[in-house]
Amino acid sequence: MPDTPAAPVLLGNAPGSFPHSVLAERHPAIVRQVRDSFPYGPEQHRALDALLKSCADGVIEPLPAAAADRDRWREWGMAARTGRSWFDVPWLWSESHFYRRLLDAVGYFGPGAWQGIDPFRPVKLAELDAAETDEELAALDALEDRPEDERARALLHGSLWGNRADLGFRLSDADAEARAAVPALVHDDSDALWARLPPAGTGTLCLVADNAGRELIPDLLLIAHLLGEGRVGQAVLHVKPYPYYVSDATTADVVDALRRLTAAPGAAARYGRLLWTALADGRLDVRAHPFSCAPLPYANMPDDLRADFAAAVLTIVKGDLNYRRLVGDRMWPPTTPFREVTAYWPGPVAALRTLKSDVVTGLDAATETALVRAEGQRWRTAGTHALIQVRTSQRP
């Protein structure tokens, strides 16, 4: 981590704060949603009700003795958190453990009939099957005759904005963006990103995925374009090994997204077939490292994952949760240099992130002042702003 004095780790114990609202309101709502999404039996209902009560006024308990990942969670700090309120431990740890306990409650890890059943699958499939997805995929056809660099920029912005994206891929008016007092893009290092991925590139791109559905599809489209145009020789897509944070992408979600693409008409199907072939011949690899679901910042990543990222010409880290893990989930002053808080990363790294939590780094003072003047602190969590940040060397 940086030479800059460490900022406070985010906790959920301050009423009125965003982390507190997630623990006190969002998590109970998720339990109720999952309970209603499947015809679970009495055992699952009892476990979900117990988790609901624990979220409100209980404490963190150790994993069941038979849990296959019990030792892993011990390494991730379980002993220091056991017996403490969900609200009094680091927010990142508490959130991550909540989703692990939710999977236990519904029998995901088995044994039993519900083993391996993703409790969030109905939500993910509904998003893939939405009429808006058809419209967004059809809009790819309009990009076909545009210059390569224009298509690349459009697909990058589609990946950035995820399911808020206008996948009509209308390029933003750069002059209008400069005129805006508070631009939607609060930081833009896209030129540095493209410099790492030249037109005749041969290196490996890592992309650490965020959500499934209509966010994963533009991530896959960006990868397909970079492979198809020869801007990278190989791509490695990092996903979660099990369902996590409601909509985070797993290998099964990648398969669903590829089937959605290949079943579509026009350009979308061509992208889908390219990706399908790339998986078969090794140009695209999907990996699901256990640390992807760890309740810890990426500064704590194990050596094998570090080696993956070190070998990449660039790693793109997608989304809000991954950004929190990238910079340590601390309440940094927004002007703290991004290059300092990511100096530990073993190679070049880029963050593509829509702002949906308090954590942010790398802004200039004028941008922060304009944001606060226009919106108070809501700009941090509303999802109406985004950033592209790149650090190309390990030393600030």
mmCIF file of C-alpha atoms in Angstrom:
data_model
loop_
_atom_site.group_PDB
_atom_site.id
_atom_site.type_symbol
_atom_site.label_atom_id
_atom_site.label_comp_id
_atom_site.label_asym_id
_atom_site.label_seq_id
_atom_site.Cartn_x
_atom_site.Cartn_y
_atom_site.Cartn_z
ATOM 1 C CA MET A 1 0.000 0.000 0.000
ATOM 2 C CA PRO A 2 1.113 3.634 -0.427
ATOM 3 C CA ASP A 3 3.552 5.731 1.594
ATOM 4 C CA THR A 4 0.578 8.049 2.165
ATOM 5 C CA PRO A 5 -0.796 7.447 5.701
ATOM 6 C CA ALA A 6 -3.519 4.823 5.558
ATOM 7 C CA ALA A 7 -7.094 6.086 5.608
ATOM 8 C CA PRO A 8 -9.698 4.453 7.878
ATOM 9 C CA VAL A 9 -11.080 1.096 6.784
ATOM 10 C CA LEU A 10 -14.803 1.342 6.061
ATOM 11 C CA LEU A 11 -17.087 -0.105 8.744
ATOM 12 C CA GLY A 12 -20.863 -0.408 8.785
ATOM 13 C CA ASN A 13 -21.483 0.809 12.323
ATOM 14 C CA ALA A 14 -22.307 4.475 11.622
ATOM 15 C CA PRO A 15 -26.105 4.931 11.296
ATOM 16 C CA GLY A 16 -26.947 6.918 8.187
ATOM 17 C CA SER A 17 -23.790 5.855 6.350
ATOM 18 C CA PHE A 18 -23.900 3.975 3.059
ATOM 19 C CA PRO A 19 -22.213 0.830 4.491
ATOM 20 C CA HIS A 20 -24.710 0.789 7.378
ATOM 21 C CA SER A 21 -27.641 0.972 4.952
ATOM 22 C CA VAL A 22 -26.262 -1.993 2.988
ATOM 23 C CA LEU A 23 -25.956 -4.151 6.103
ATOM 24 C CA ALA A 24 -29.193 -3.022 7.758
ATOM 25 C CA GLU A 25 -31.465 -2.734 4.714
ATOM 26 C CA ARG A 26 -30.034 -4.298 1.583
ATOM 27 C CA HIS A 27 -28.946 -7.605 3.098
ATOM 28 C CA PRO A 28 -32.310 -8.362 4.745
ATOM 29 C CA ALA A 29 -34.043 -7.472 1.461
ATOM 30 C CA ILE A 30 -31.772 -9.906 -0.388
ATOM 31 C CA VAL A 31 -32.601 -12.696 2.061
ATOM 32 C CA ARG A 32 -36.318 -12.114 1.480
ATOM 33 C CA GLN A 33 -35.870 -11.982 -2.289
ATOM 34 C CA VAL A 34 -33.945 -15.258 -2.347
ATOM 35 C CA ARG A 35 -36.526 -16.882 -0.055
ATOM 36 C CA ASP A 36 -39.286 -15.994 -2.522
ATOM 37 C CA SER A 37 -37.368 -16.923 -5.688
ATOM 38 C CA PHE A 38 -37.324 -20.698 -5.185
ATOM 39 C CA PRO A 39 -39.646 -23.304 -3.660
ATOM 40 C CA TYR A 40 -37.171 -24.038 -0.905
ATOM 41 C CA GLY A 41 -38.095 -26.527 1.791
ATOM 42 C CA PRO A 42 -38.458 -26.078 5.561
ATOM 43 C CA GLU A 43 -34.730 -26.544 6.196
ATOM 44 C CA GLN A 44 -33.770 -23.706 3.850
ATOM 45 C CA HIS A 45 -36.579 -21.497 5.200
ATOM 46 C CA ARG A 46 -35.359 -21.970 8.762
ATOM 47 C CA ALA A 47 -31.779 -21.183 7.784
ATOM 48 C CA LEU A 48 -32.786 -18.084 5.827
ATOM 49 C CA ASP A 49 -34.920 -16.838 8.711
ATOM 50 C CA ALA A 50 -31.981 -17.360 11.076
ATOM 51 C CA LEU A 51 -29.700 -15.395 8.743
ATOM 52 C CA LEU A 52 -32.277 -12.617 8.535
ATOM 53 C CA LYS A 53 -32.336 -12.381 12.334
ATOM 54 C CA SER A 54 -28.554 -12.511 12.533
ATOM 55 C CA CYS A 55 -28.230 -9.629 10.058
ATOM 56 C CA ALA A 56 -30.359 -7.450 12.315
ATOM 57 C CA ASP A 57 -29.000 -8.145 15.787
ATOM 58 C CA GLY A 58 -26.728 -11.179 15.710
ATOM 59 C CA VAL A 59 -23.015 -11.774 15.534
ATOM 60 C CA ILE A 60 -20.681 -13.459 13.077
ATOM 61 C CA GLU A 61 -20.438 -17.197 13.681
ATOM 62 C CA PRO A 62 -17.833 -19.663 12.406
ATOM 63 C CA LEU A 63 -18.578 -21.734 9.339
ATOM 64 C CA PRO A 64 -19.963 -25.240 9.877
ATOM 65 C CA ALA A 65 -17.331 -27.801 10.814
ATOM 66 C CA ALA A 66 -17.942 -29.697 7.565
ATOM 67 C CA ALA A 67 -17.461 -26.623 5.319
ATOM 68 C CA ALA A 68 -14.820 -27.383 2.694
ATOM 69 C CA ASP A 69 -13.534 -23.820 2.816
ATOM 70 C CA ARG A 70 -13.413 -23.510 6.606
ATOM 71 C CA ASP A 71 -9.586 -23.421 6.642
ATOM 72 C CA ARG A 72 -9.550 -20.820 3.890
ATOM 73 C CA TRP A 73 -11.854 -18.536 5.855
ATOM 74 C CA ARG A 74 -9.659 -19.051 8.901
ATOM 75 C CA GLU A 75 -6.767 -17.712 6.811
ATOM 76 C CA TRP A 76 -8.993 -14.804 5.790
ATOM 77 C CA GLY A 77 -9.484 -13.707 9.397
ATOM 78 C CA MET A 78 -12.464 -15.628 10.722
ATOM 79 C CA ALA A 79 -11.110 -16.006 14.247
ATOM 80 C CA ALA A 80 -10.720 -12.255 14.720
ATOM 81 C CA ARG A 81 -14.319 -11.610 13.573
ATOM 82 C CA THR A 82 -16.189 -14.479 15.248
ATOM 83 C CA GLY A 83 -18.555 -13.248 17.951
ATOM 84 C CA ARG A 84 -18.516 -9.648 16.738
ATOM 85 C CA SER A 85 -21.434 -7.709 15.286
ATOM 86 C CA TRP A 86 -21.753 -7.649 11.501
ATOM 87 C CA PHE A 87 -21.574 -3.864 11.814
ATOM 88 C CA ASP A 88 -18.296 -3.695 13.757
ATOM 89 C CA VAL A 89 -15.942 -5.534 11.400
ATOM 90 C CA PRO A 90 -14.601 -4.148 8.104
ATOM 91 C CA TRP A 91 -17.497 -3.621 5.717
ATOM 92 C CA LEU A 92 -15.808 -5.565 2.910
ATOM 93 C CA TRP A 93 -15.345 -8.569 5.214
ATOM 94 C CA SER A 94 -18.895 -8.386 6.564
ATOM 95 C CA GLU A 95 -20.488 -8.112 3.109
ATOM 96 C CA SER A 96 -18.472 -10.976 1.681
ATOM 97 C CA HIS A 97 -19.214 -13.244 4.620
ATOM 98 C CA PHE A 98 -22.928 -12.470 4.334
ATOM 99 C CA TYR A 99 -23.030 -13.923 0.818
ATOM 100 C CA ARG A 100 -21.051 -16.961 1.912
ATOM 101 C CA ARG A 101 -23.576 -17.589 4.722
ATOM 102 C CA LEU A 102 -26.489 -17.055 2.351
ATOM 103 C CA LEU A 103 -25.205 -19.871 0.147
ATOM 104 C CA ASP A 104 -24.961 -22.104 3.211
ATOM 105 C CA ALA A 105 -28.569 -21.263 4.115
ATOM 106 C CA VAL A 106 -29.949 -22.360 0.732
ATOM 107 C CA GLY A 107 -27.863 -25.553 0.589
ATOM 108 C CA TYR A 108 -25.633 -24.430 -2.268
ATOM 109 C CA PHE A 109 -22.612 -26.348 -0.993
ATOM 110 C CA GLY A 110 -24.683 -29.453 -0.276
ATOM 111 C CA PRO A 111 -24.975 -32.306 -0.021
ATOM 112 C CA GLY A 112 -28.594 -32.362 -1.083
ATOM 113 C CA ALA A 113 -30.964 -31.496 -3.895
ATOM 114 C CA TRP A 114 -30.145 -27.756 -3.794
ATOM 115 C CA GLN A 115 -26.416 -28.247 -4.165
ATOM 116 C CA GLY A 116 -24.997 -25.969 -6.864
ATOM 117 C CA ILE A 117 -28.280 -24.091 -7.495
ATOM 118 C CA ASP A 118 -27.487 -20.393 -7.911
ATOM 119 C CA PRO A 119 -30.008 -18.461 -5.747
ATOM 120 C CA PHE A 120 -29.561 -15.389 -7.949
ATOM 121 C CA ARG A 121 -30.062 -17.174 -11.285
ATOM 122 C CA PRO A 122 -33.660 -15.979 -11.868
ATOM 123 C CA VAL A 123 -32.538 -12.349 -11.662
ATOM 124 C CA LYS A 124 -29.577 -12.959 -13.955
ATOM 125 C CA LEU A 125 -31.632 -14.764 -16.602
ATOM 126 C CA ALA A 126 -34.392 -12.168 -16.511
ATOM 127 C CA GLU A 127 -31.835 -9.504 -17.360
ATOM 128 C CA LEU A 128 -30.387 -11.544 -20.230
ATOM 129 C CA ASP A 129 -33.871 -12.242 -21.596
ATOM 130 C CA ALA A 130 -35.085 -8.636 -21.387
ATOM 131 C CA ALA A 131 -36.208 -6.870 -24.539
ATOM 132 C CA GLU A 132 -33.627 -4.163 -23.806
ATOM 133 C CA THR A 133 -30.894 -6.735 -24.336
ATOM 134 C CA ASP A 134 -32.201 -7.445 -27.845
ATOM 135 C CA GLU A 135 -32.153 -3.733 -28.614
ATOM 136 C CA GLU A 136 -28.632 -3.299 -27.302
ATOM 137 C CA LEU A 137 -27.289 -6.266 -29.255
ATOM 138 C CA ALA A 138 -29.014 -5.114 -32.437
ATOM 139 C CA ALA A 139 -27.256 -1.759 -32.069
ATOM 140 C CA LEU A 140 -23.931 -3.531 -32.625
ATOM 141 C CA ASP A 141 -24.739 -3.737 -36.320
ATOM 142 C CA ALA A 142 -24.459 0.055 -36.642
ATOM 143 C CA LEU A 143 -20.843 -0.138 -35.478
ATOM 144 C CA GLU A 144 -19.720 -2.579 -38.144
ATOM 145 C CA ASP A 145 -18.612 0.014 -40.694
ATOM 146 C CA ARG A 146 -17.019 2.434 -38.255
ATOM 147 C CA PRO A 147 -13.222 2.755 -37.945
ATOM 148 C CA GLU A 148 -11.587 0.259 -35.589
ATOM 149 C CA ASP A 149 -10.510 2.821 -33.015
ATOM 150 C CA GLU A 150 -14.037 4.222 -32.862
ATOM 151 C CA ARG A 151 -15.511 0.762 -32.333
ATOM 152 C CA ALA A 152 -12.908 0.066 -29.654
ATOM 153 C CA ARG A 153 -13.734 3.259 -27.760
ATOM 154 C CA ALA A 154 -17.452 2.573 -27.966
ATOM 155 C CA LEU A 155 -17.044 -0.974 -26.656
ATOM 156 C CA LEU A 156 -14.796 0.249 -23.850
ATOM 157 C CA HIS A 157 -17.475 2.682 -22.716
ATOM 158 C CA GLY A 158 -20.092 -0.052 -22.956
ATOM 159 C CA SER A 159 -17.975 -2.166 -20.631
ATOM 160 C CA LEU A 160 -17.414 0.776 -18.296
ATOM 161 C CA TRP A 161 -21.076 1.632 -17.806
ATOM 162 C CA GLY A 162 -22.235 -1.964 -17.606
ATOM 163 C CA ASN A 163 -26.001 -2.372 -17.372
ATOM 164 C CA ARG A 164 -26.383 1.415 -17.294
ATOM 165 C CA ALA A 165 -24.689 1.560 -20.676
ATOM 166 C CA ASP A 166 -26.359 2.710 -23.817
ATOM 167 C CA LEU A 167 -25.182 -0.219 -25.908
ATOM 168 C CA GLY A 168 -26.320 1.753 -28.927
ATOM 169 C CA PHE A 169 -22.666 2.745 -28.469
ATOM 170 C CA ARG A 170 -23.294 6.427 -29.109
ATOM 171 C CA LEU A 171 -19.917 8.014 -28.584
ATOM 172 C CA SER A 172 -19.959 10.907 -26.147
ATOM 173 C CA ASP A 173 -19.294 14.392 -27.427
ATOM 174 C CA ALA A 174 -15.817 15.106 -26.072
ATOM 175 C CA ASP A 175 -16.367 18.859 -26.244
ATOM 176 C CA ALA A 176 -19.641 18.611 -24.332
ATOM 177 C CA GLU A 177 -17.892 16.512 -21.689
ATOM 178 C CA ALA A 178 -15.255 19.203 -21.283
ATOM 179 C CA ARG A 179 -17.926 21.897 -20.959
ATOM 180 C CA ALA A 180 -19.807 20.080 -18.198
ATOM 181 C CA ALA A 181 -19.186 21.382 -14.681
ATOM 182 C CA VAL A 182 -19.462 17.821 -13.337
ATOM 183 C CA PRO A 183 -18.760 15.342 -16.150
ATOM 184 C CA ALA A 184 -20.184 11.844 -15.920
ATOM 185 C CA LEU A 185 -16.622 10.575 -16.306
ATOM 186 C CA VAL A 186 -14.841 12.020 -13.280
ATOM 187 C CA HIS A 187 -11.454 10.713 -14.450
ATOM 188 C CA ASP A 188 -10.447 9.409 -17.861
ATOM 189 C CA ASP A 189 -7.142 7.621 -18.511
ATOM 190 C CA SER A 190 -8.446 5.893 -21.637
ATOM 191 C CA ASP A 191 -5.503 7.136 -23.738
ATOM 192 C CA ALA A 192 -3.118 5.371 -21.352
ATOM 193 C CA LEU A 193 -5.245 2.226 -21.560
ATOM 194 C CA TRP A 194 -5.092 2.150 -25.352
ATOM 195 C CA ALA A 195 -1.346 2.790 -25.227
ATOM 196 C CA ARG A 196 -1.036 -0.541 -23.387
ATOM 197 C CA LEU A 197 -3.101 -2.263 -26.129
ATOM 198 C CA PRO A 198 -1.576 -1.093 -29.427
ATOM 199 C CA PRO A 199 -3.151 -2.040 -32.790
ATOM 200 C CA ALA A 200 -0.573 -4.804 -33.291
ATOM 201 C CA GLY A 201 -0.505 -6.236 -29.784
ATOM 202 C CA THR A 202 0.519 -9.761 -28.844
ATOM 203 C CA GLY A 203 0.326 -9.805 -25.062
ATOM 204 C CA THR A 204 -2.201 -11.218 -22.609
ATOM 205 C CA LEU A 205 -5.079 -9.134 -21.298
ATOM 206 C CA CYS A 206 -6.630 -10.017 -17.935
ATOM 207 C CA LEU A 207 -10.148 -8.799 -17.244
ATOM 208 C CA VAL A 208 -11.514 -9.197 -13.714
ATOM 209 C CA ALA A 209 -15.264 -9.364 -14.297
ATOM 210 C CA ASP A 210 -17.931 -7.774 -12.153
ATOM 211 C CA ASN A 211 -21.611 -8.511 -12.802
ATOM 212 C CA ALA A 212 -23.298 -11.090 -14.999
ATOM 213 C CA GLY A 213 -26.070 -10.400 -17.502
ATOM 214 C CA ARG A 214 -26.105 -7.076 -19.283
ATOM 215 C CA GLU A 215 -22.778 -6.054 -17.761
ATOM 216 C CA LEU A 216 -20.922 -9.235 -18.647
ATOM 217 C CA ILE A 217 -22.063 -9.081 -22.267
ATOM 218 C CA PRO A 218 -20.259 -5.775 -23.011
ATOM 219 C CA ASP A 219 -17.180 -7.113 -21.207
ATOM 220 C CA LEU A 220 -17.223 -10.107 -23.544
ATOM 221 C CA LEU A 221 -17.790 -7.863 -26.555
ATOM 222 C CA LEU A 222 -14.741 -5.785 -25.632
ATOM 223 C CA ILE A 223 -12.635 -8.946 -25.308
ATOM 224 C CA ALA A 224 -13.930 -10.241 -28.634
ATOM 225 C CA HIS A 225 -13.020 -6.997 -30.367
ATOM 226 C CA LEU A 226 -9.507 -6.928 -28.921
ATOM 227 C CA LEU A 227 -8.892 -10.550 -29.909
ATOM 228 C CA GLY A 228 -10.480 -10.171 -33.329
ATOM 229 C CA GLU A 229 -8.518 -7.030 -34.188
ATOM 230 C CA GLY A 230 -5.231 -8.450 -32.922
ATOM 231 C CA ARG A 231 -4.782 -5.897 -30.146
ATOM 232 C CA VAL A 232 -4.098 -8.766 -27.725
ATOM 233 C CA GLY A 233 -2.970 -12.322 -28.379
ATOM 234 C CA GLN A 234 -4.809 -13.892 -25.453
ATOM 235 C CA ALA A 235 -7.425 -12.868 -22.902
ATOM 236 C CA VAL A 236 -7.977 -14.263 -19.411
ATOM 237 C CA LEU A 237 -11.383 -13.623 -17.857
ATOM 238 C CA HIS A 238 -11.456 -13.872 -14.063
ATOM 239 C CA VAL A 239 -14.889 -14.692 -12.603
ATOM 240 C CA LYS A 240 -16.205 -15.820 -9.219
ATOM 241 C CA PRO A 241 -16.016 -19.516 -8.250
ATOM 242 C CA TYR A 242 -19.528 -19.375 -6.760
ATOM 243 C CA PRO A 243 -22.497 -16.956 -6.689
ATOM 244 C CA TYR A 244 -21.561 -13.761 -4.933
ATOM 245 C CA TYR A 245 -22.910 -10.234 -4.364
ATOM 246 C CA VAL A 246 -26.224 -11.095 -6.100
ATOM 247 C CA SER A 247 -25.102 -10.693 -9.704
ATOM 248 C CA ASP A 248 -21.349 -11.265 -9.827
ATOM 249 C CA ALA A 249 -20.358 -13.368 -12.816
ATOM 250 C CA THR A 250 -19.526 -17.075 -12.530
ATOM 251 C CA THR A 251 -18.439 -19.519 -15.238
ATOM 252 C CA ALA A 252 -22.081 -20.555 -15.703
ATOM 253 C CA ASP A 253 -22.978 -16.916 -16.332
ATOM 254 C CA VAL A 254 -20.255 -16.682 -18.978
ATOM 255 C CA VAL A 255 -21.792 -19.671 -20.766
ATOM 256 C CA ASP A 256 -25.281 -18.122 -20.543
ATOM 257 C CA ALA A 257 -23.989 -14.845 -21.963
ATOM 258 C CA LEU A 258 -22.198 -16.602 -24.830
ATOM 259 C CA ARG A 259 -25.328 -18.556 -25.690
ATOM 260 C CA ARG A 260 -27.275 -15.291 -25.690
ATOM 261 C CA LEU A 261 -24.771 -13.752 -28.080
ATOM 262 C CA THR A 262 -24.556 -16.704 -30.468
ATOM 263 C CA ALA A 263 -28.350 -16.951 -30.645
ATOM 264 C CA ALA A 264 -28.698 -13.298 -31.612
ATOM 265 C CA PRO A 265 -28.691 -12.127 -35.220
ATOM 266 C CA GLY A 266 -26.080 -9.998 -36.955
ATOM 267 C CA ALA A 267 -22.881 -8.710 -35.381
ATOM 268 C CA ALA A 268 -23.724 -10.031 -31.915
ATOM 269 C CA ALA A 269 -23.665 -13.617 -33.167
ATOM 270 C CA ARG A 270 -20.335 -13.057 -34.913
ATOM 271 C CA TYR A 271 -18.831 -11.788 -31.680
ATOM 272 C CA GLY A 272 -20.312 -14.772 -29.858
ATOM 273 C CA ARG A 273 -18.871 -17.288 -32.314
ATOM 274 C CA LEU A 274 -15.466 -15.616 -32.118
ATOM 275 C CA LEU A 275 -15.476 -15.980 -28.334
ATOM 276 C CA TRP A 276 -16.727 -19.567 -28.482
ATOM 277 C CA THR A 277 -13.875 -20.461 -30.845
ATOM 278 C CA ALA A 278 -11.367 -18.523 -28.748
ATOM 279 C CA LEU A 279 -12.305 -20.591 -25.689
ATOM 280 C CA ALA A 280 -11.842 -23.781 -27.696
ATOM 281 C CA ASP A 281 -8.408 -22.840 -29.034
ATOM 282 C CA GLY A 282 -7.078 -21.251 -25.832
ATOM 283 C CA ARG A 283 -6.993 -17.595 -26.869
ATOM 284 C CA LEU A 284 -9.632 -16.980 -24.198
ATOM 285 C CA ASP A 285 -9.374 -18.609 -20.781
ATOM 286 C CA VAL A 286 -11.895 -18.382 -17.935
ATOM 287 C CA ARG A 287 -10.494 -18.668 -14.415
ATOM 288 C CA ALA A 288 -12.266 -18.732 -11.051
ATOM 289 C CA HIS A 289 -9.678 -18.325 -8.321
ATOM 290 C CA PRO A 290 -10.920 -18.800 -4.720
ATOM 291 C CA PHE A 291 -9.479 -15.401 -3.774
ATOM 292 C CA SER A 292 -12.025 -13.783 -6.105
ATOM 293 C CA CYS A 293 -14.540 -14.340 -3.284
ATOM 294 C CA ALA A 294 -12.176 -13.380 -0.467
ATOM 295 C CA PRO A 295 -13.301 -10.695 2.019
ATOM 296 C CA LEU A 296 -9.934 -8.969 1.617
ATOM 297 C CA PRO A 297 -8.276 -6.317 -0.550
ATOM 298 C CA TYR A 298 -6.233 -7.403 -3.553
ATOM 299 C CA ALA A 299 -3.084 -6.326 -1.706
ATOM 300 C CA ASN A 300 -3.486 -9.677 0.113
ATOM 301 C CA MET A 301 -3.681 -11.760 -3.074
ATOM 302 C CA PRO A 302 -1.827 -15.109 -3.069
ATOM 303 C CA ASP A 303 1.288 -15.686 -5.144
ATOM 304 C CA ASP A 304 -0.359 -17.721 -7.916
ATOM 305 C CA LEU A 305 -2.926 -15.004 -8.612
ATOM 306 C CA ARG A 306 -0.199 -12.365 -8.440
ATOM 307 C CA ALA A 307 1.719 -14.307 -11.098
ATOM 308 C CA ASP A 308 -1.361 -14.288 -13.369
ATOM 309 C CA PHE A 309 -1.618 -10.510 -13.203
ATOM 310 C CA ALA A 310 2.144 -10.000 -13.461
ATOM 311 C CA ALA A 311 2.175 -11.835 -16.794
ATOM 312 C CA ALA A 312 -0.482 -9.584 -18.343
ATOM 313 C CA VAL A 313 0.238 -6.618 -20.569
ATOM 314 C CA LEU A 314 -2.739 -5.049 -18.757
ATOM 315 C CA THR A 315 -5.296 -6.131 -16.163
ATOM 316 C CA ILE A 316 -8.688 -4.418 -16.372
ATOM 317 C CA VAL A 317 -10.491 -4.479 -13.027
ATOM 318 C CA LYS A 318 -14.215 -4.029 -13.522
ATOM 319 C CA GLY A 319 -16.861 -2.596 -11.253
ATOM 320 C CA ASP A 320 -17.378 -1.085 -7.850
ATOM 321 C CA LEU A 321 -16.614 -4.039 -5.558
ATOM 322 C CA ASN A 322 -13.414 -4.870 -7.400
ATOM 323 C CA TYR A 323 -12.391 -1.203 -7.165
ATOM 324 C CA ARG A 324 -12.919 -1.287 -3.410
ATOM 325 C CA ARG A 325 -10.692 -4.344 -3.192
ATOM 326 C CA LEU A 326 -8.142 -2.741 -5.531
ATOM 327 C CA VAL A 327 -7.645 0.382 -3.386
ATOM 328 C CA GLY A 328 -8.200 -1.229 0.011
ATOM 329 C CA ASP A 329 -11.819 -0.224 0.838
ATOM 330 C CA ARG A 330 -10.644 2.756 2.861
ATOM 331 C CA MET A 331 -12.054 6.241 3.094
ATOM 332 C CA TRP A 332 -9.184 7.828 1.180
ATOM 333 C CA PRO A 333 -9.335 11.537 0.442
ATOM 334 C CA PRO A 334 -10.568 11.536 -3.188
ATOM 335 C CA THR A 335 -7.374 13.289 -4.315
ATOM 336 C CA THR A 336 -5.153 10.428 -3.033
ATOM 337 C CA PRO A 337 -3.168 9.344 -6.116
ATOM 338 C CA PHE A 338 -4.483 6.148 -7.687
ATOM 339 C CA ARG A 339 -0.916 5.209 -8.633
ATOM 340 C CA GLU A 340 0.064 5.177 -4.952
ATOM 341 C CA VAL A 341 -2.760 3.016 -3.633
ATOM 342 C CA THR A 342 -2.220 0.494 -6.445
ATOM 343 C CA ALA A 343 1.587 0.475 -6.331
ATOM 344 C CA TYR A 344 1.505 -3.087 -4.931
ATOM 345 C CA TRP A 345 -0.172 -4.473 -8.088
ATOM 346 C CA PRO A 346 2.303 -6.701 -9.957
ATOM 347 C CA GLY A 347 1.788 -5.156 -13.422
ATOM 348 C CA PRO A 348 -0.111 -2.488 -15.330
ATOM 349 C CA VAL A 349 -3.685 -2.146 -14.063
ATOM 350 C CA ALA A 350 -6.778 -0.253 -15.190
ATOM 351 C CA ALA A 351 -9.985 0.334 -13.259
ATOM 352 C CA LEU A 352 -13.303 0.650 -15.114
ATOM 353 C CA ARG A 353 -15.828 1.577 -12.503
ATOM 354 C CA THR A 354 -19.228 3.165 -12.048
ATOM 355 C CA LEU A 355 -19.292 4.910 -8.670
ATOM 356 C CA LYS A 356 -21.678 3.063 -6.328
ATOM 357 C CA SER A 357 -19.885 3.320 -2.964
ATOM 358 C CA ASP A 358 -17.976 5.917 -0.959
ATOM 359 C CA VAL A 359 -14.470 4.798 -1.902
ATOM 360 C CA VAL A 360 -12.689 6.811 -4.591
ATOM 361 C CA THR A 361 -9.127 7.910 -5.353
ATOM 362 C CA GLY A 362 -7.255 9.722 -8.092
ATOM 363 C CA LEU A 363 -9.467 12.789 -8.592
ATOM 364 C CA ASP A 364 -8.098 16.280 -9.012
ATOM 365 C CA ALA A 365 -9.170 18.876 -6.469
ATOM 366 C CA ALA A 366 -11.237 20.893 -8.940
ATOM 367 C CA THR A 367 -13.292 17.854 -9.949
ATOM 368 C CA GLU A 368 -13.975 16.896 -6.344
ATOM 369 C CA THR A 369 -15.012 20.474 -5.502
ATOM 370 C CA ALA A 370 -17.395 20.614 -8.462
ATOM 371 C CA LEU A 371 -18.949 17.257 -7.568
ATOM 372 C CA VAL A 372 -19.517 18.215 -3.943
ATOM 373 C CA ARG A 373 -20.918 21.613 -4.897
ATOM 374 C CA ALA A 374 -23.384 20.031 -7.328
ATOM 375 C CA GLU A 375 -24.420 16.910 -5.389
ATOM 376 C CA GLY A 376 -23.079 16.918 -1.851
ATOM 377 C CA GLN A 377 -21.676 13.414 -1.286
ATOM 378 C CA ARG A 378 -24.294 11.592 -3.349
ATOM 379 C CA TRP A 379 -21.982 11.538 -6.371
ATOM 380 C CA ARG A 380 -20.012 8.777 -4.646
ATOM 381 C CA THR A 381 -22.866 6.246 -4.482
ATOM 382 C CA ALA A 382 -25.546 7.139 -7.037
ATOM 383 C CA GLY A 383 -24.081 5.278 -10.019
ATOM 384 C CA THR A 384 -24.336 8.382 -12.207
ATOM 385 C CA HIS A 385 -20.574 8.917 -12.498
ATOM 386 C CA ALA A 386 -17.769 6.665 -13.640
ATOM 387 C CA LEU A 387 -14.015 6.608 -14.060
ATOM 388 C CA ILE A 388 -11.241 5.027 -16.091
ATOM 389 C CA GLN A 389 -7.978 4.970 -14.145
ATOM 390 C CA VAL A 390 -4.716 3.409 -15.285
ATOM 391 C CA ARG A 391 -1.418 2.767 -13.531
ATOM 392 C CA THR A 392 1.242 1.509 -15.898
ATOM 393 C CA SER A 393 4.258 1.161 -13.591
ATOM 394 C CA GLN A 394 4.664 -0.412 -10.176
ATOM 395 C CA ARG A 395 6.311 2.618 -8.642
ATOM 396 C CA PRO A 396 4.395 5.899 -8.159
#
